[in-house]
XYZ file of C-alpha atoms in Angstrom:
326
model
C -37.267 96.992 146.672
C -36.927 94.779 143.576
C -40.012 93.086 142.161
C -38.035 90.802 139.849
C -34.357 89.832 139.959
C -32.380 87.864 137.424
C -29.106 86.583 138.843
C -26.460 85.072 136.553
C -28.956 83.446 134.176
C -27.416 81.222 131.488
C -29.400 79.288 128.875
C -28.245 77.039 126.073
C -29.944 75.420 123.081
C -29.084 72.026 121.687
C -28.954 72.160 117.888
C -27.922 68.781 116.585
C -24.665 67.897 118.282
C -23.916 71.504 119.229
C -24.793 73.386 122.406
C -25.427 77.048 121.641
C -25.152 79.537 124.493
C -28.106 81.944 124.150
C -27.852 83.735 127.508
C -24.642 84.106 129.477
C -24.689 85.258 133.118
C -27.513 87.752 132.618
C -28.269 89.813 135.718
C -30.559 92.800 136.300
C -33.476 93.898 138.486
C -36.947 95.247 137.827
C -38.710 97.657 140.154
C -42.395 97.937 141.073
C -44.413 100.131 138.674
C -41.450 100.377 136.295
C -41.310 100.106 132.513
C -38.053 98.308 131.740
C -36.849 98.192 128.143
C -34.839 95.252 126.793
C -33.002 96.396 123.662
C -30.986 94.396 121.150
C -30.804 92.977 117.655
C -32.518 89.774 116.595
C -30.554 86.928 118.148
C -29.318 88.920 121.129
C -31.245 86.721 123.572
C -34.206 89.003 124.276
C -37.004 86.538 123.573
C -35.096 83.707 125.257
C -34.958 85.963 128.306
C -38.743 86.406 128.289
C -39.340 82.668 127.875
C -36.915 81.944 130.709
C -38.833 84.191 133.086
C -42.097 82.509 132.064
C -40.485 79.049 132.213
C -41.744 78.439 128.681
C -38.533 77.578 126.836
C -38.689 75.054 123.968
C -37.679 71.454 124.607
C -34.219 71.904 123.099
C -33.358 74.673 125.573
C -32.206 74.338 129.157
C -31.311 76.730 131.933
C -27.749 75.906 132.992
C -27.334 78.460 135.744
C -28.769 81.334 137.737
C -32.038 82.215 139.395
C -35.171 84.263 138.690
C -36.497 85.794 141.903
C -40.084 87.087 141.853
C -41.594 88.342 145.105
C -38.958 86.405 147.023
C -39.500 83.106 145.157
C -37.061 81.506 142.729
C -39.272 80.694 139.741
C -36.749 78.131 138.529
C -37.387 75.966 141.596
C -41.182 75.904 141.378
C -43.246 72.943 140.262
C -45.397 73.172 137.149
C -48.541 73.579 139.282
C -46.918 76.395 141.245
C -45.838 78.064 138.009
C -49.325 77.814 136.544
C -50.637 79.767 139.522
C -48.214 82.583 138.619
C -48.405 82.637 134.826
C -51.056 85.118 133.579
C -52.213 85.833 137.142
C -48.984 87.459 138.406
C -46.766 87.554 135.322
C -48.298 87.657 131.843
C -46.862 88.035 128.369
C -47.857 89.779 125.146
C -46.208 87.610 122.471
C -44.807 89.135 119.319
C -46.826 87.255 116.703
C -50.549 87.717 117.230
C -51.609 85.382 114.421
C -49.572 82.475 115.788
C -50.530 83.220 119.404
C -54.287 83.047 118.900
C -56.060 79.817 117.987
C -57.442 80.136 114.438
C -60.351 77.760 115.140
C -61.746 79.327 118.306
C -63.578 82.596 118.776
C -61.932 85.326 120.825
C -64.602 84.880 123.501
C -63.616 81.250 124.102
C -59.893 81.971 124.169
C -60.164 84.791 126.716
C -62.628 82.801 128.810
C -60.220 79.844 129.009
C -57.399 82.052 130.304
C -59.623 83.706 132.892
C -61.286 80.552 134.204
C -57.959 78.770 134.507
C -57.088 81.177 137.326
C -60.537 82.237 138.494
C -62.635 79.039 138.194
C -65.363 80.259 140.571
C -66.466 83.109 138.307
C -69.914 82.784 136.784
C -70.569 83.506 133.100
C -71.800 87.061 133.710
C -68.680 87.937 135.687
C -66.482 86.407 133.003
C -68.162 88.461 130.271
C -67.916 91.668 132.320
C -64.184 91.159 132.910
C -63.491 90.327 129.259
C -65.384 93.389 128.048
C -63.657 95.623 130.597
C -60.185 94.470 129.520
C -61.051 94.862 125.849
C -62.155 98.442 126.511
C -58.892 99.084 128.343
C -57.049 97.804 125.277
C -59.125 100.215 123.154
C -61.058 97.595 121.227
C -64.797 96.916 121.004
C -66.324 93.915 122.743
C -67.808 93.019 119.337
C -64.588 91.104 118.635
C -65.590 88.450 121.184
C -67.662 86.707 118.506
C -64.941 86.937 115.848
C -62.238 84.517 114.766
C -58.640 85.868 114.625
C -58.499 85.775 110.802
C -61.444 88.195 110.701
C -59.433 90.870 112.508
C -56.603 93.180 111.515
C -53.102 92.831 112.944
C -53.641 95.828 115.207
C -56.903 94.414 116.533
C -55.307 91.027 117.228
C -52.479 92.735 119.070
C -54.966 94.644 121.218
C -56.708 91.353 122.040
C -53.376 89.978 123.286
C -52.983 93.102 125.409
C -56.470 92.536 126.831
C -55.575 88.879 127.505
C -52.466 89.953 129.407
C -54.636 92.183 131.621
C -57.339 89.623 132.452
C -55.988 88.564 135.841
C -54.480 91.930 136.862
C -50.835 90.753 136.904
C -47.984 92.559 138.616
C -45.717 92.214 135.574
C -46.522 92.228 131.860
C -43.818 91.208 129.393
C -44.382 92.722 125.939
C -42.191 90.873 123.425
C -41.864 93.026 120.285
C -45.494 94.175 120.752
C -45.644 96.139 117.488
C -43.893 93.756 115.085
C -45.505 93.704 111.644
C -47.797 96.666 112.303
C -47.894 99.905 110.349
C -46.265 102.966 111.868
C -49.507 104.633 112.962
C -50.802 101.472 114.659
C -47.400 100.945 116.328
C -47.566 104.436 117.792
C -51.141 103.963 119.011
C -50.440 100.621 120.689
C -47.265 101.840 122.403
C -49.103 104.922 123.656
C -51.953 102.760 124.960
C -49.549 100.372 126.697
C -47.805 103.260 128.410
C -51.110 104.822 129.490
C -52.344 101.462 130.812
C -49.183 100.947 132.830
C -49.464 104.407 134.328
C -53.151 103.988 135.167
C -52.985 100.428 136.524
C -49.565 100.582 138.164
C -48.218 97.241 136.970
C -44.588 96.765 135.958
C -43.889 96.200 132.283
C -40.945 94.773 130.375
C -40.874 95.920 126.751
C -38.626 93.911 124.436
C -37.631 95.473 121.120
C -34.857 95.818 118.549
C -35.983 99.424 117.935
C -34.232 101.972 120.116
C -36.975 104.558 119.484
C -39.630 102.158 120.853
C -37.589 101.602 124.005
C -36.599 105.233 124.549
C -40.181 106.496 124.137
C -41.755 104.030 126.537
C -39.308 102.785 129.178
C -37.894 104.274 132.364
C -34.702 102.201 132.227
C -33.042 100.264 129.415
C -31.109 96.995 129.416
C -29.009 96.627 126.247
C -28.191 93.050 125.197
C -25.769 91.657 122.657
C -24.744 88.063 122.015
C -26.647 86.786 125.021
C -25.039 89.206 127.456
C -26.008 92.498 129.094
C -23.672 95.216 127.807
C -25.326 98.357 129.233
C -27.997 99.299 131.775
C -29.193 102.767 132.635
C -32.000 105.316 132.671
C -33.422 105.394 129.152
C -32.724 109.100 128.675
C -29.115 108.570 129.698
C -28.660 105.524 127.460
C -29.956 107.454 124.434
C -28.313 110.808 125.125
C -25.002 109.457 126.447
C -24.558 105.864 125.232
C -21.514 104.185 126.737
C -21.077 100.812 125.058
C -19.867 100.838 121.420
C -22.784 98.581 120.478
C -25.359 100.998 121.928
C -23.664 103.824 120.075
C -23.882 101.844 116.846
C -27.607 101.193 117.375
C -28.204 104.869 118.036
C -26.219 105.911 114.981
C -28.217 103.608 112.740
C -31.440 105.030 114.183
C -30.253 108.570 113.591
C -29.274 108.019 109.954
C -32.729 109.256 108.945
C -31.409 112.741 109.636
C -28.015 113.763 108.275
C -27.867 116.721 110.615
C -28.633 114.617 113.670
C -26.130 111.988 112.549
C -23.394 114.634 112.314
C -24.242 115.829 115.813
C -23.963 112.241 117.067
C -20.494 111.826 115.549
C -19.413 115.068 117.148
C -20.853 114.183 120.556
C -19.622 110.598 120.812
C -16.503 110.627 118.627
C -17.563 107.211 117.404
C -17.002 105.705 113.974
C -19.465 103.145 112.695
C -17.865 99.734 112.023
C -17.393 99.135 108.305
C -17.799 95.368 108.406
C -20.987 93.578 109.368
C -20.485 90.434 111.398
C -23.318 88.304 112.796
C -23.795 87.668 116.493
C -21.423 84.960 117.677
C -23.608 82.598 119.705
C -20.785 80.157 120.422
C -18.554 82.816 121.943
C -17.776 81.592 125.458
C -14.950 83.934 126.427
C -14.204 87.579 125.858
C -16.584 90.334 124.813
C -19.369 89.198 122.453
C -19.066 92.434 120.457
C -15.339 92.032 119.804
C -15.674 91.189 116.089
C -17.629 94.361 115.325
C -16.047 96.813 117.742
C -13.605 99.414 116.354
C -12.041 99.767 119.817
C -11.392 96.052 120.433
C -8.037 95.008 121.886
C -6.428 91.616 122.460
C -7.817 91.676 125.991
C -11.358 91.898 124.605
C -10.829 88.603 122.754
C -9.889 86.591 125.826
C -11.511 88.285 128.818
C -15.172 89.091 129.432
C -15.789 92.570 130.871
C -18.225 92.879 133.765
C -20.843 95.545 134.397
C -19.211 98.635 135.856
C -21.035 101.584 137.395
C -19.960 104.707 135.504
C -22.311 107.362 136.868
C -25.544 107.436 138.841
C -27.470 104.318 137.760
C -25.657 103.901 134.433
C -23.649 100.662 134.002
C -21.578 99.370 131.103
C -19.694 96.178 130.327
C -16.661 97.449 128.420
C -12.919 97.669 129.122
C -12.907 101.250 127.786
C -14.264 102.289 131.186
C -11.943 100.175 133.349
C -9.407 102.607 134.749
């Protein structure tokens, strides 16, 4: 049974006189107690996807099609009051920039209390403090931070506070949007390990959004690969990494593996894939054809005019590419 379903979601931004398509017919499901990775470069639509689920898009964005089904309800049809009863309590988010996400003029205690009391107004002060301290301990940070301001804390500590905030109301889904951005390698590893342990212990579902294929492969059960606002590959994370199907996923993996010449040579031998020589930015205004067509070494005329659909290749591994249409 699916906990969350996205069906044909399309979102556009208005920039001046132009309408920019940021998501185009995005569809996938999320299962209970699953860690789902969303992988793609900056500008692929990952964060727009998270904001769409939370119904927190900026004013210049609008959802032009599709539905987001959570526990049988279409979130796109709910009133603001109905949404507020779901945000943080049933679906919470760990935003990617901890300094911008926390108020600089309020202590951590006040910020966590406000979130908690918004959804649990009948709690007394002792209960509130107990819950805040419990969630901070779960996020591996001392309750001493409650009397601190954000600027008095390190980036890793602020990120752990956001993790604690996401846990306050025991949600069913936590969306972690680039949860380790700007952190040193050791702190990144610690936070990802803690997130994975928390998910396993508490049994919530988690969506991890990242541009780093190693982050996704080391934490998620399944991976959704996005490019140019579209889903190009979905599959078990091990399968996506070990046997990537879409040329874009292969390119991402090759770039990741360049740290080891030996491993890179093995990748070339296994996939028979040549890295594109030209670098072309994501084409946000591309309304027809494959979004990867300008960078793909296998592109044909058909790729320029027709959009491939997700095709099941083996087991639970899907790809959107004409190379697999037989």
